[in-house]
Short mmCIF file of C-alpha atoms in Angstrom, two decimals:
data_model
loop_
_atom_site.label_atom_id
_atom_site.label_comp_id
_atom_site.label_asym_id
_atom_site.label_seq_id
_atom_site.Cartn_x
_atom_site.Cartn_y
_atom_site.Cartn_z
CA MET S 1 -77.14 20.25 17.64
CA THR S 2 -80.27 18.24 16.98
CA VAL S 3 -80.43 15.76 14.09
CA GLU S 4 -82.75 18.02 12.23
CA LEU S 5 -80.47 21.04 12.56
CA ALA S 6 -77.50 18.97 11.57
CA LEU S 7 -79.23 17.82 8.41
CA LEU S 8 -80.17 21.38 7.62
CA ALA S 9 -76.56 22.48 8.12
CA GLY S 10 -75.36 19.72 5.70
CA TYR S 11 -73.90 17.56 8.45
CA THR S 12 -74.59 13.91 8.91
CA THR S 13 -74.16 12.09 12.24
CA GLY S 14 -71.08 10.45 10.63
CA ASP S 15 -69.58 13.89 9.99
CA ARG S 16 -70.18 14.88 13.54
CA ALA S 17 -68.49 11.78 14.90
CA ALA S 18 -65.45 12.46 12.59
CA ASP S 19 -65.18 15.96 13.89
CA LEU S 20 -65.11 14.81 17.45
CA THR S 21 -62.56 12.10 16.68
CA ALA S 22 -60.24 14.55 14.87
CA ALA S 23 -60.46 16.97 17.67
CA ALA S 24 -59.37 14.28 20.11
CA LYS S 25 -56.22 13.34 18.09
CA PRO S 26 -52.96 15.25 18.54
CA PRO S 27 -51.65 17.03 15.42
CA VAL S 28 -49.40 14.97 13.14
CA VAL S 29 -45.81 16.16 13.12
CA ALA S 30 -43.81 15.26 10.02
CA ARG S 31 -40.63 13.36 10.86
CA PRO S 32 -37.45 14.33 9.12
CA GLU S 33 -36.30 11.80 6.54
CA LYS S 34 -33.56 9.52 7.83
CA LYS S 35 -30.38 10.11 5.93
CA GLU S 36 -28.44 7.09 4.84
CA LYS S 37 -24.88 6.91 6.09
CA ALA S 38 -22.47 7.92 3.27
CA GLU S 39 -20.17 5.26 1.98
CA PRO S 40 -16.50 5.78 2.75
CA GLU S 41 -14.89 7.74 -0.05
CA THR S 42 -11.27 6.72 0.27
CA PRO S 43 -9.47 3.49 0.88
CA ALA S 44 -8.18 4.68 4.28
CA GLU S 45 -11.72 5.57 5.36
CA ARG S 46 -13.11 2.27 3.99
CA TYR S 47 -10.66 -0.08 5.69
CA GLY S 48 -9.55 1.89 8.74
CA LYS S 49 -6.46 0.90 10.72
CA LEU S 50 -4.95 -2.10 9.04
CA ARG S 51 -3.72 -5.19 10.94
CA VAL S 52 -2.33 -8.63 10.22
CA CYS S 53 -4.74 -11.52 10.83
CA GLY S 54 -3.38 -14.93 10.09
CA THR S 55 -1.68 -14.82 6.65
CA HIS S 56 -3.67 -11.80 5.49
CA LEU S 57 -3.61 -7.99 5.64
CA CYS S 58 -6.95 -7.11 7.16
CA SER S 59 -9.13 -4.10 7.67
CA GLU S 60 -9.80 -2.70 11.08
CA ALA S 61 -12.87 -4.98 11.20
CA GLY S 62 -10.72 -8.04 10.47
CA VAL S 63 -11.74 -8.56 6.85
CA PRO S 64 -8.88 -9.60 4.49
CA VAL S 65 -8.15 -6.77 2.04
CA GLN S 66 -5.95 -6.30 -1.02
CA LEU S 67 -4.18 -2.94 -1.52
CA ARG S 68 -3.06 -2.12 -5.12
CA GLY S 69 -0.82 0.77 -6.05
CA MET S 70 2.54 2.03 -7.09
CA SER S 71 6.08 2.48 -5.61
CA THR S 72 8.14 5.62 -6.26
CA HIS S 73 11.54 5.32 -7.71
CA GLY S 74 14.35 6.98 -5.80
CA THR S 75 12.95 10.26 -4.41
CA GLN S 76 16.44 11.85 -5.02
CA TRP S 77 15.98 11.40 -8.78
CA TYR S 78 12.29 11.76 -9.71
CA GLY S 79 11.00 14.59 -7.61
CA SER S 80 9.05 16.02 -10.57
CA CYS S 81 6.96 12.82 -10.69
CA LEU S 82 5.98 13.17 -7.00
CA VAL S 83 3.99 16.36 -7.06
CA GLY S 84 0.37 17.05 -6.09
CA GLY S 85 -0.94 16.48 -9.59
CA ALA S 86 0.67 13.03 -9.88
CA LEU S 87 -0.68 11.98 -6.51
CA ASP S 88 -4.16 13.24 -7.51
CA ALA S 89 -3.98 11.13 -10.64
CA LEU S 90 -3.05 8.04 -8.66
CA ALA S 91 -5.81 8.57 -6.09
CA LYS S 92 -8.60 9.56 -8.48
CA ASP S 93 -7.79 8.34 -12.02
CA TRP S 94 -5.97 5.19 -11.04
CA LYS S 95 -8.10 4.61 -7.93
CA SER S 96 -4.93 3.51 -6.14
CA SER S 97 -5.26 2.44 -2.50
CA VAL S 98 -1.56 2.61 -1.58
CA LEU S 99 1.71 4.38 -2.44
CA ARG S 100 5.16 3.17 -1.49
CA ILE S 101 7.86 5.88 -0.85
CA ALA S 102 11.37 4.52 -1.65
CA VAL S 103 13.85 6.31 0.51
CA TYR S 104 17.30 5.04 -0.62
CA ALA S 105 19.61 4.46 2.27
CA ASP S 106 22.58 5.52 0.12
CA ARG S 107 23.06 6.31 -3.64
CA ASN S 108 22.83 10.02 -2.86
CA GLY S 109 19.85 9.32 -0.64
CA TYR S 110 19.38 9.44 3.11
CA GLN S 111 22.94 9.09 4.26
CA SER S 112 24.00 12.03 2.12
CA ASP S 113 21.59 14.35 3.95
CA PRO S 114 19.49 12.76 6.68
CA LYS S 115 17.40 15.81 7.50
CA LYS S 116 16.54 16.53 3.88
CA PHE S 117 15.36 12.97 3.15
CA THR S 118 13.51 12.68 6.47
CA ASP S 119 11.66 15.92 5.79
CA GLN S 120 10.96 14.86 2.23
CA ALA S 121 9.49 11.46 3.26
CA SER S 122 7.37 13.01 5.97
CA ARG S 123 6.06 15.62 3.55
CA LEU S 124 5.14 12.91 0.97
CA ILE S 125 3.40 10.90 3.68
CA ASP S 126 1.33 13.92 4.50
CA MET S 127 0.46 14.46 0.82
CA VAL S 128 -0.47 10.83 0.29
CA SER S 129 -2.55 10.74 3.47
CA ALA S 130 -4.51 13.91 2.47
CA ARG S 131 -5.69 11.93 -0.65
CA GLY S 132 -6.93 9.04 1.43
CA MET S 133 -4.42 6.39 0.41
CA TYR S 134 -2.32 4.13 2.57
CA VAL S 135 1.39 4.89 2.42
CA ILE S 136 4.40 2.63 2.82
CA VAL S 137 7.66 4.25 3.87
CA ASP S 138 10.47 2.04 2.59
CA TRP S 139 14.05 1.99 3.81
CA HIS S 140 15.40 1.20 0.36
CA TRP S 141 18.48 -0.80 1.16
CA VAL S 142 20.20 -2.12 -1.95
CA ASP S 143 23.66 -3.11 -0.76
CA ALA S 144 25.25 -6.52 -0.59
CA GLY S 145 26.14 -8.04 2.79
CA ASP S 146 24.89 -7.56 6.28
CA PRO S 147 22.24 -4.87 6.51
CA ASN S 148 23.20 -4.24 10.16
CA SER S 149 26.06 -2.21 8.73
CA GLY S 150 23.40 0.49 8.11
CA LEU S 151 21.46 -0.17 11.33
CA ARG S 152 22.35 3.15 13.02
CA HIS S 153 20.91 5.16 10.12
CA ALA S 154 17.84 2.98 9.79
CA LYS S 155 16.97 3.33 13.53
CA THR S 156 17.39 7.05 13.37
CA PHE S 157 15.27 7.42 10.27
CA PHE S 158 12.39 5.32 11.52
CA GLN S 159 12.43 6.79 15.04
CA GLU S 160 11.94 10.22 13.55
CA ILE S 161 9.38 9.19 10.90
CA ALA S 162 7.38 7.21 13.46
CA LYS S 163 7.45 10.13 15.90
CA ARG S 164 6.19 12.59 13.29
CA GLN S 165 3.53 10.24 11.82
CA ARG S 166 2.37 8.25 14.92
CA HIS S 167 -1.10 9.78 14.97
CA LYS S 168 -1.85 8.66 11.41
CA SER S 169 -3.73 5.42 10.93
CA ASN S 170 -2.69 4.78 7.26
CA VAL S 171 1.14 4.48 7.57
CA ILE S 172 2.96 1.17 6.98
CA TYR S 173 6.71 0.78 7.68
CA GLU S 174 8.93 -1.33 5.34
CA ILE S 175 12.12 -1.58 7.24
CA LEU S 176 14.37 -3.26 4.65
CA ASN S 177 13.93 -3.28 0.87
CA GLU S 178 16.31 -5.94 -0.53
CA ALA S 179 19.16 -7.68 1.23
CA TYR S 180 21.35 -10.04 -0.69
CA GLN S 181 24.53 -11.98 0.18
CA ALA S 182 23.16 -11.82 3.74
CA SER S 183 21.89 -14.65 5.87
CA TRP S 184 18.32 -14.82 7.27
CA TRP S 185 19.95 -14.54 10.71
CA MET S 186 21.44 -11.13 9.73
CA ILE S 187 18.14 -9.92 8.38
CA LYS S 188 16.21 -11.15 11.41
CA THR S 189 18.72 -9.49 13.81
CA PHE S 190 18.24 -6.23 11.88
CA ALA S 191 14.46 -6.49 12.00
CA GLU S 192 14.41 -7.21 15.71
CA SER S 193 16.53 -4.10 16.27
CA VAL S 194 14.53 -1.71 14.17
CA ILE S 195 10.98 -2.79 15.02
CA PRO S 196 11.22 -1.82 18.79
CA VAL S 197 12.25 1.70 17.68
CA ILE S 198 9.04 2.08 15.64
CA ARG S 199 6.90 0.42 18.27
CA ALA S 200 8.06 2.93 20.91
CA GLN S 201 6.38 5.64 18.89
CA ASP S 202 3.72 3.79 17.00
CA PRO S 203 2.66 0.55 18.80
CA ASP S 204 0.20 -1.05 16.38
CA SER S 205 0.93 -0.09 12.73
CA VAL S 206 1.79 -2.87 10.24
CA ILE S 207 5.56 -3.41 9.66
CA LEU S 208 7.03 -5.13 6.57
CA VAL S 209 10.24 -7.13 6.77
CA GLY S 210 12.42 -7.77 3.70
CA THR S 211 13.59 -11.29 2.96
CA ARG S 212 16.76 -12.91 1.70
CA GLY S 213 17.86 -12.93 -1.95
CA TRP S 214 16.53 -9.55 -3.05
CA SER S 215 13.33 -10.21 -1.08
CA THR S 216 12.53 -13.49 -2.81
CA LEU S 217 12.35 -15.45 0.37
CA GLY S 218 15.74 -16.76 -0.46
CA LEU S 219 14.84 -18.23 -3.81
CA SER S 220 17.28 -16.13 -5.78
CA GLU S 221 20.07 -17.47 -3.54
CA TYR S 222 18.87 -21.09 -3.66
CA GLY S 223 16.84 -20.95 -0.44
CA ASP S 224 13.11 -20.95 0.23
CA GLU S 225 10.45 -19.85 2.72
CA ARG S 226 11.14 -22.65 5.22
CA GLU S 227 13.93 -20.72 6.90
CA VAL S 228 11.39 -17.92 7.73
CA VAL S 229 8.63 -20.30 8.77
CA ALA S 230 11.06 -22.16 11.10
CA ASN S 231 12.60 -18.95 12.54
CA PRO S 232 10.18 -15.98 12.26
CA VAL S 233 10.87 -12.52 13.40
CA ARG S 234 9.85 -12.09 17.04
CA ALA S 235 7.31 -9.35 16.69
CA ALA S 236 3.57 -9.07 16.14
CA ASN S 237 1.63 -7.42 13.35
CA ILE S 238 4.33 -7.92 10.75
CA MET S 239 4.40 -9.22 7.15
CA TYR S 240 7.25 -10.46 4.92
CA THR S 241 7.94 -8.92 1.53
CA TYR S 242 8.27 -10.62 -1.84
CA HIS S 243 9.66 -9.11 -5.01
CA PHE S 244 9.46 -10.42 -8.61
CA TYR S 245 9.97 -9.26 -12.20
CA ALA S 246 7.77 -11.21 -14.57
CA LEU S 247 10.11 -11.39 -17.58
CA ALA S 248 12.90 -12.88 -15.47
CA HIS S 249 11.09 -14.63 -12.61
CA ARG S 250 9.26 -17.55 -14.10
CA ASP S 251 7.19 -20.42 -12.75
CA LYS S 252 9.29 -21.40 -9.76
CA PHE S 253 9.04 -17.83 -8.47
CA LEU S 254 5.26 -17.82 -9.04
CA LYS S 255 4.99 -21.14 -7.16
CA MET S 256 7.05 -19.81 -4.42
CA LEU S 257 4.73 -16.83 -3.90
CA ASP S 258 1.70 -19.20 -3.90
CA ARG S 259 3.25 -21.61 -1.41
CA ALA S 260 4.73 -19.02 0.87
CA SER S 261 1.63 -16.89 1.02
CA SER S 262 -0.27 -19.83 2.43
CA LYS S 263 2.18 -20.12 5.31
CA LEU S 264 3.22 -16.53 5.97
CA PRO S 265 1.68 -13.05 5.72
CA VAL S 266 3.21 -11.75 2.45
CA PHE S 267 3.12 -8.28 0.88
CA VAL S 268 4.56 -7.79 -2.65
CA THR S 269 6.10 -4.35 -2.28
CA GLU S 270 7.97 -4.42 -5.56
CA TRP S 271 7.28 -6.07 -8.93
CA GLY S 272 7.30 -5.41 -12.64
CA THR S 273 6.17 -6.67 -15.91
CA GLN S 274 9.76 -6.50 -17.24
CA SER S 275 13.08 -7.94 -16.09
CA TRP S 276 15.04 -6.93 -13.00
CA ASP S 277 17.08 -4.61 -15.22
CA ASP S 278 13.92 -2.68 -16.15
CA GLN S 279 13.95 -3.79 -19.73
CA GLY S 280 11.22 -5.61 -21.79
CA ASN S 281 7.78 -6.70 -20.78
CA ASP S 282 5.98 -10.05 -20.38
CA PHE S 283 2.36 -9.14 -19.82
CA VAL S 284 1.16 -12.79 -20.06
CA MET S 285 3.43 -13.91 -17.18
CA ALA S 286 2.66 -10.78 -15.32
CA GLN S 287 -1.09 -11.51 -15.55
CA ARG S 288 -0.50 -14.87 -13.95
CA TYR S 289 1.04 -13.14 -10.92
CA VAL S 290 -1.75 -10.59 -10.84
CA ASP S 291 -4.40 -13.37 -10.93
CA LEU S 292 -2.63 -15.19 -8.06
CA MET S 293 -2.30 -12.10 -5.97
CA GLY S 294 -5.99 -11.22 -6.59
CA ARG S 295 -7.23 -14.73 -5.72
CA LYS S 296 -5.22 -14.82 -2.47
CA LYS S 297 -5.67 -11.12 -1.55
CA ILE S 298 -1.96 -10.39 -1.63
CA SER S 299 -1.38 -6.64 -1.58
CA TRP S 300 1.13 -5.11 -4.01
CA THR S 301 2.93 -2.00 -5.22
CA ASN S 302 4.38 -1.86 -8.70
CA TRP S 303 7.80 -0.41 -9.63
CA SER S 304 7.87 2.50 -10.48
CA ILE S 305 6.67 6.07 -10.66
CA ALA S 306 9.28 7.63 -12.85
CA ASP S 307 9.77 9.06 -16.35
CA GLY S 308 13.24 7.72 -17.30
CA ASP S 309 14.45 5.25 -19.86
CA GLY S 310 13.34 2.01 -18.23
CA ASP S 311 10.35 0.07 -19.59
CA GLY S 312 8.95 -0.22 -16.07
CA GLU S 313 9.06 3.46 -15.32
CA ILE S 314 5.41 4.15 -16.01
CA PHE S 315 5.55 7.67 -17.47
CA ARG S 316 6.94 8.47 -20.93
CA LYS S 317 10.36 10.10 -21.00
CA GLY S 318 10.15 13.60 -19.67
CA ALA S 319 6.37 13.36 -19.09
CA CYS S 320 6.55 14.59 -15.42
CA ASP S 321 7.89 17.93 -16.59
CA GLY S 322 4.69 18.55 -18.46
CA GLY S 323 2.58 18.43 -15.32
CA ARG S 324 -0.16 16.21 -16.77
CA PHE S 325 -0.52 12.81 -15.15
CA ALA S 326 -4.07 11.45 -15.65
CA GLY S 327 -5.15 9.25 -18.47
CA THR S 328 -3.06 6.96 -20.69
CA ARG S 329 -1.42 9.36 -23.14
CA VAL S 330 1.48 10.09 -20.75
CA LEU S 331 2.13 6.39 -19.97
CA LYS S 332 4.42 3.83 -21.49
CA PRO S 333 2.85 0.43 -22.41
CA ALA S 334 3.58 -0.99 -18.99
CA GLY S 335 2.05 2.07 -17.38
CA VAL S 336 -1.18 1.59 -19.37
CA TRP S 337 -1.33 -2.10 -18.46
CA ILE S 338 -0.56 -1.51 -14.76
CA ARG S 339 -3.10 1.32 -14.48
CA GLN S 340 -5.85 -1.06 -15.57
CA ARG S 341 -4.79 -3.58 -12.92
CA VAL S 342 -4.59 -0.99 -10.14
CA ARG S 343 -8.11 0.20 -11.10
CA GLY S 344 -9.25 -3.41 -10.81
#
């Protein structure tokens, strides 16, 4: 096309050059938008397989974490509080990251019907896992004297539970709730007998070991953490438990938790705002414990999910029969207070 014809046709030499350049370029293909990776929705997704690193409970990536949640009461007594609606409320309304299942060794518990209580514990583990929380399965020993007197039952229970649940990454094993009038040597012997049974099925889950004097690291029986520091359980990936009740366990128990958790990996698997007899509340002292546990990333489960007469049983009397569990209207004062702390 001559310049004259181009001008007559409305083209300029610049237009012509642009047409030629455009023809030489490949067509532009729109790229799909890159989708951002969704944030993990549940605690178990967020933290992955837990492990012990130093004195802390850590995520799969090795970052210290603090789990906060509730403990059941005896599953033989409060089954109506351990239904799907209650677990939904804990996971969604309370934003709990962990639930402890208290399987009583006796008191009409496991020893009265081993199959029934093993099946019940396994079913509850499945229910909790489906809601994305971590779950502690607790051998709830409450008898005086040497815990090795119940060793046979404990080994059978944990062998079966670990066999059934070994493919889950959110299960924690608490092998002894509270021993008293028992030496640390007895407790250590018990632990070193039960732990290999679990490890044969589940080699790398966290295991919690109870301590002397109702799991006060011996303080309730005039001892302290030095006996554990000097003679620890011979096993890896374990933590030691500590229990307190704020109305009864005052400054020396708070100082013990602070001091011991700087030397040992500690998990507070049972505590309350009230006294050890489940009566009264001291929210001021309890807050001091909560602040300490938050500052040091000490994980905890509060006692307890129940609707009986005790002040520390979070649901109002008979509330579990109503089938409504979310919110604060169904809670006792301690339940309202604890719910706020679980939610963080």
